Amino acid sequence: MSTSQEGRVRLGRRAVVAAVGAAGAAAALAACGGSKEQDGARTVRPAEGGGGGAVLARTADIPEGGGTVFGDRGVVVTQPKAGIFKAFSSTCTHQGCAVKEVTGNTINCPCHGSTFDAATGEVTGGPATQALPGKSIQVEGDSITLA
Ligand code: FES
C-alpha cells in the first residue's frame, strides 16, 4: 500500500517538475522572443558580421600615417599615405599578442616590442620574424569593409 502511495507521490513530483520545467522553458522562449523583437540590432548583426560586408570603419577613423586596431575583428587598418588603406591581422606573429597601436607608420606590439611596417606588414623590429598577414578590405566612399 505504502509502495503504491510512494509511487504516486513520486509520479506526482515528477509531473510537477515536468510541468514547471515546461513552463520555465516556455517563459524563457517568450523572454527570448521578446528581446529579439525589441532589439532589432541583435537580429541584424549576425547576418552582417558573418563575413565580409559589414562596415568596419569610416575612412575618417583611420589617421594618415597611423591606423586603428579593431581587436574584436582581429584586424588593424592603416593609412600609410593619404587615401591608401591597408589591413593586416592584429595578432602579432611573435607570440600572438594583439598589436596595440599604429604610430609613425609603424604597427606596435606591446608585449615584447615588435614593430611592423604599416604599409606592408613586414617586420621592422623584432623579436617577431614574420610579417603580419594581410587582410582584404574594400573602400567605397567613406566606408571600409572587410572583403
Ligand atoms: Fe608581439 Fe612578442 S607577442 S612582440
PDB file of C-alpha atoms and ligand atoms in Angstrom:
ATOM      1  CA  MET A   1       0.000   0.000   0.000  1.00  0.00           C
ATOM      2  CA  SER A   2       2.637   2.396   1.030  1.00  0.00           C
ATOM      3  CA  THR A   3       4.702   1.445  -2.005  1.00  0.00           C
ATOM      4  CA  SER A   4       1.954   2.403  -4.386  1.00  0.00           C
ATOM      5  CA  GLN A   5       1.331   5.633  -2.466  1.00  0.00           C
ATOM      6  CA  GLU A   6       5.029   6.495  -2.655  1.00  0.00           C
ATOM      7  CA  GLY A   7       4.893   5.636  -6.311  1.00  0.00           C
ATOM      8  CA  ARG A   8       2.020   8.011  -6.764  1.00  0.00           C
ATOM      9  CA  VAL A   9       3.805  10.661  -4.779  1.00  0.00           C
ATOM     10  CA  ARG A  10       6.943  10.215  -6.863  1.00  0.00           C
ATOM     11  CA  LEU A  11       4.934  10.273 -10.031  1.00  0.00           C
ATOM     12  CA  GLY A  12       3.206  13.374  -8.723  1.00  0.00           C
ATOM     13  CA  ARG A  13       6.519  15.110  -8.043  1.00  0.00           C
ATOM     14  CA  ARG A  14       7.820  14.206 -11.464  1.00  0.00           C
ATOM     15  CA  ALA A  15       4.691  15.548 -13.034  1.00  0.00           C
ATOM     16  CA  VAL A  16       5.076  18.789 -11.085  1.00  0.00           C
ATOM     17  CA  VAL A  17       8.739  19.075 -12.051  1.00  0.00           C
ATOM     18  CA  ALA A  18       7.892  18.391 -15.680  1.00  0.00           C
ATOM     19  CA  ALA A  19       5.149  20.972 -15.604  1.00  0.00           C
ATOM     20  CA  VAL A  20       7.432  23.573 -14.022  1.00  0.00           C
ATOM     21  CA  GLY A  21      10.166  22.721 -16.496  1.00  0.00           C
ATOM     22  CA  ALA A  22       7.817  23.157 -19.414  1.00  0.00           C
ATOM     23  CA  ALA A  23       6.518  26.413 -18.001  1.00  0.00           C
ATOM     24  CA  GLY A  24      10.076  27.621 -17.416  1.00  0.00           C
ATOM     25  CA  ALA A  25      11.087  26.743 -20.941  1.00  0.00           C
ATOM     26  CA  ALA A  26       8.017  28.489 -22.307  1.00  0.00           C
ATOM     27  CA  ALA A  27       8.817  31.569 -20.219  1.00  0.00           C
ATOM     28  CA  ALA A  28      12.421  31.511 -21.423  1.00  0.00           C
ATOM     29  CA  LEU A  29      11.303  31.247 -25.040  1.00  0.00           C
ATOM     30  CA  ALA A  30       8.841  34.063 -24.574  1.00  0.00           C
ATOM     31  CA  ALA A  31      11.513  36.246 -22.984  1.00  0.00           C
ATOM     32  CA  CYS A  32      13.964  35.420 -25.744  1.00  0.00           C
ATOM     33  CA  GLY A  33      11.459  36.164 -28.483  1.00  0.00           C
ATOM     34  CA  GLY A  34      10.522  39.414 -26.812  1.00  0.00           C
ATOM     35  CA  SER A  35      14.086  40.702 -26.654  1.00  0.00           C
ATOM     36  CA  LYS A  36      14.685  39.950 -30.333  1.00  0.00           C
ATOM     37  CA  GLU A  37      11.629  41.904 -31.303  1.00  0.00           C
ATOM     38  CA  GLN A  38      12.645  44.844 -29.151  1.00  0.00           C
ATOM     39  CA  ASP A  39      16.310  44.874 -30.149  1.00  0.00           C
ATOM     40  CA  GLY A  40      16.463  44.718 -33.910  1.00  0.00           C
ATOM     41  CA  ALA A  41      20.233  45.255 -33.921  1.00  0.00           C
ATOM     42  CA  ARG A  42      20.793  41.837 -32.372  1.00  0.00           C
ATOM     43  CA  THR A  43      18.995  40.074 -35.171  1.00  0.00           C
ATOM     44  CA  VAL A  44      20.781  42.082 -37.851  1.00  0.00           C
ATOM     45  CA  ARG A  45      24.357  41.902 -36.578  1.00  0.00           C
ATOM     46  CA  PRO A  46      24.965  38.161 -37.054  1.00  0.00           C
ATOM     47  CA  ALA A  47      23.925  38.380 -40.694  1.00  0.00           C
ATOM     48  CA  GLU A  48      26.199  41.357 -41.275  1.00  0.00           C
ATOM     49  CA  GLY A  49      29.079  40.076 -39.195  1.00  0.00           C
ATOM     50  CA  GLY A  50      29.143  36.595 -40.632  1.00  0.00           C
ATOM     51  CA  GLY A  51      31.733  37.546 -43.205  1.00  0.00           C
ATOM     52  CA  GLY A  52      32.505  40.485 -45.392  1.00  0.00           C
ATOM     53  CA  GLY A  53      30.104  43.277 -45.976  1.00  0.00           C
ATOM     54  CA  ALA A  54      29.833  44.833 -42.535  1.00  0.00           C
ATOM     55  CA  VAL A  55      31.247  48.312 -42.318  1.00  0.00           C
ATOM     56  CA  LEU A  56      34.434  48.067 -40.304  1.00  0.00           C
ATOM     57  CA  ALA A  57      35.226  51.760 -40.133  1.00  0.00           C
ATOM     58  CA  ARG A  58      34.907  55.115 -41.796  1.00  0.00           C
ATOM     59  CA  THR A  59      37.929  56.392 -43.637  1.00  0.00           C
ATOM     60  CA  ALA A  60      37.948  59.369 -41.276  1.00  0.00           C
ATOM     61  CA  ASP A  61      38.525  56.929 -38.385  1.00  0.00           C
ATOM     62  CA  ILE A  62      41.919  55.919 -39.780  1.00  0.00           C
ATOM     63  CA  PRO A  63      44.581  58.583 -39.264  1.00  0.00           C
ATOM     64  CA  GLU A  64      47.028  59.257 -42.074  1.00  0.00           C
ATOM     65  CA  GLY A  65      50.438  57.887 -41.134  1.00  0.00           C
ATOM     66  CA  GLY A  66      48.753  55.789 -38.482  1.00  0.00           C
ATOM     67  CA  GLY A  67      45.958  53.333 -38.116  1.00  0.00           C
ATOM     68  CA  THR A  68      43.293  51.842 -35.924  1.00  0.00           C
ATOM     69  CA  VAL A  69      43.238  48.434 -34.269  1.00  0.00           C
ATOM     70  CA  PHE A  70      39.894  46.637 -34.289  1.00  0.00           C
ATOM     71  CA  GLY A  71      40.686  43.983 -31.728  1.00  0.00           C
ATOM     72  CA  ASP A  72      37.228  42.431 -31.775  1.00  0.00           C
ATOM     73  CA  ARG A  73      37.589  41.853 -35.523  1.00  0.00           C
ATOM     74  CA  GLY A  74      41.242  40.801 -35.348  1.00  0.00           C
ATOM     75  CA  VAL A  75      42.334  43.442 -37.808  1.00  0.00           C
ATOM     76  CA  VAL A  76      44.383  46.615 -37.901  1.00  0.00           C
ATOM     77  CA  VAL A  77      43.633  49.138 -40.639  1.00  0.00           C
ATOM     78  CA  THR A  78      46.312  51.621 -41.607  1.00  0.00           C
ATOM     79  CA  GLN A  79      46.581  54.623 -43.876  1.00  0.00           C
ATOM     80  CA  PRO A  80      50.288  54.839 -44.773  1.00  0.00           C
ATOM     81  CA  LYS A  81      49.599  57.561 -47.381  1.00  0.00           C
ATOM     82  CA  ALA A  82      46.614  59.808 -47.871  1.00  0.00           C
ATOM     83  CA  GLY A  83      43.773  57.779 -49.323  1.00  0.00           C
ATOM     84  CA  ILE A  84      45.712  54.481 -49.266  1.00  0.00           C
ATOM     85  CA  PHE A  85      44.280  51.992 -46.803  1.00  0.00           C
ATOM     86  CA  LYS A  86      45.818  48.676 -45.795  1.00  0.00           C
ATOM     87  CA  ALA A  87      44.695  45.983 -43.399  1.00  0.00           C
ATOM     88  CA  PHE A  88      46.530  43.262 -41.521  1.00  0.00           C
ATOM     89  CA  SER A  89      45.873  40.695 -38.861  1.00  0.00           C
ATOM     90  CA  SER A  90      46.129  42.325 -35.458  1.00  0.00           C
ATOM     91  CA  THR A  91      47.671  39.176 -33.980  1.00  0.00           C
ATOM     92  CA  CYS A  92      51.419  39.572 -33.530  1.00  0.00           C
ATOM     93  CA  THR A  93      53.401  36.860 -35.284  1.00  0.00           C
ATOM     94  CA  HIS A  94      55.840  36.602 -32.374  1.00  0.00           C
ATOM     95  CA  GLN A  95      53.732  35.067 -29.619  1.00  0.00           C
ATOM     96  CA  GLY A  96      50.210  36.042 -30.519  1.00  0.00           C
ATOM     97  CA  CYS A  97      49.601  39.217 -28.558  1.00  0.00           C
ATOM     98  CA  ALA A  98      47.243  41.749 -30.078  1.00  0.00           C
ATOM     99  CA  VAL A  99      49.037  44.703 -31.594  1.00  0.00           C
ATOM    100  CA  LYS A 100      48.038  47.840 -29.789  1.00  0.00           C
ATOM    101  CA  GLU A 101      48.615  50.945 -31.851  1.00  0.00           C
ATOM    102  CA  VAL A 102      49.952  52.446 -35.044  1.00  0.00           C
ATOM    103  CA  THR A 103      52.277  55.405 -34.795  1.00  0.00           C
ATOM    104  CA  GLY A 104      54.538  56.936 -37.426  1.00  0.00           C
ATOM    105  CA  ASN A 105      53.524  54.268 -39.964  1.00  0.00           C
ATOM    106  CA  THR A 106      54.589  51.535 -37.558  1.00  0.00           C
ATOM    107  CA  ILE A 107      52.304  48.909 -36.045  1.00  0.00           C
ATOM    108  CA  ASN A 108      53.414  48.242 -32.486  1.00  0.00           C
ATOM    109  CA  CYS A 109      53.055  45.147 -30.334  1.00  0.00           C
ATOM    110  CA  PRO A 110      53.128  45.952 -26.624  1.00  0.00           C
ATOM    111  CA  CYS A 111      54.228  42.532 -25.400  1.00  0.00           C
ATOM    112  CA  HIS A 112      57.862  42.352 -26.500  1.00  0.00           C
ATOM    113  CA  GLY A 113      58.230  45.416 -28.677  1.00  0.00           C
ATOM    114  CA  SER A 114      57.931  44.023 -32.196  1.00  0.00           C
ATOM    115  CA  THR A 115      57.148  46.597 -34.859  1.00  0.00           C
ATOM    116  CA  PHE A 116      55.680  46.186 -38.319  1.00  0.00           C
ATOM    117  CA  ASP A 117      55.546  48.407 -41.384  1.00  0.00           C
ATOM    118  CA  ALA A 118      52.074  49.939 -41.641  1.00  0.00           C
ATOM    119  CA  ALA A 119      52.171  49.760 -45.455  1.00  0.00           C
ATOM    120  CA  THR A 120      53.335  46.168 -45.881  1.00  0.00           C
ATOM    121  CA  GLY A 121      53.054  44.413 -42.533  1.00  0.00           C
ATOM    122  CA  GLU A 122      56.726  43.462 -42.754  1.00  0.00           C
ATOM    123  CA  VAL A 123      58.743  43.270 -39.550  1.00  0.00           C
ATOM    124  CA  THR A 124      60.700  46.455 -38.841  1.00  0.00           C
ATOM    125  CA  GLY A 125      61.772  45.420 -35.362  1.00  0.00           C
ATOM    126  CA  GLY A 126      61.933  42.074 -33.556  1.00  0.00           C
ATOM    127  CA  PRO A 127      61.640  39.756 -31.837  1.00  0.00           C
ATOM    128  CA  ALA A 128      58.956  38.878 -34.442  1.00  0.00           C
ATOM    129  CA  THR A 129      60.405  37.456 -37.647  1.00  0.00           C
ATOM    130  CA  GLN A 130      57.293  37.103 -39.794  1.00  0.00           C
ATOM    131  CA  ALA A 131      55.134  39.814 -41.301  1.00  0.00           C
ATOM    132  CA  LEU A 132      51.585  40.415 -40.189  1.00  0.00           C
ATOM    133  CA  PRO A 133      49.304  38.601 -42.645  1.00  0.00           C
ATOM    134  CA  GLY A 134      47.355  40.938 -44.886  1.00  0.00           C
ATOM    135  CA  LYS A 135      43.573  41.204 -44.779  1.00  0.00           C
ATOM    136  CA  SER A 136      41.389  42.141 -47.709  1.00  0.00           C
ATOM    137  CA  ILE A 137      39.336  45.281 -47.367  1.00  0.00           C
ATOM    138  CA  GLN A 138      37.177  47.331 -49.681  1.00  0.00           C
ATOM    139  CA  VAL A 139      36.914  51.082 -49.552  1.00  0.00           C
ATOM    140  CA  GLU A 140      33.734  52.506 -51.023  1.00  0.00           C
ATOM    141  CA  GLY A 141      33.138  56.161 -50.454  1.00  0.00           C
ATOM    142  CA  ASP A 142      33.980  56.714 -46.820  1.00  0.00           C
ATOM    143  CA  SER A 143      33.215  53.135 -45.748  1.00  0.00           C
ATOM    144  CA  ILE A 144      35.810  50.446 -45.154  1.00  0.00           C
ATOM    145  CA  THR A 145      34.597  46.855 -45.116  1.00  0.00           C
ATOM    146  CA  LEU A 146      36.333  43.529 -44.752  1.00  0.00           C
ATOM    147  CA  ALA A 147      36.202  41.812 -48.131  1.00  0.00           C
TER     148      ALA A 147
HETATM  149 FE1  FES B   1      54.272  40.664 -30.082  1.00  0.00          FE
HETATM  150 FE2  FES B   1      56.017  39.255 -28.636  1.00  0.00          FE
HETATM  151  S1  FES B   1      53.910  38.826 -28.994  1.00  0.00           S
HETATM  152  S2  FES B   1      56.337  41.111 -29.682  1.00  0.00           S
END
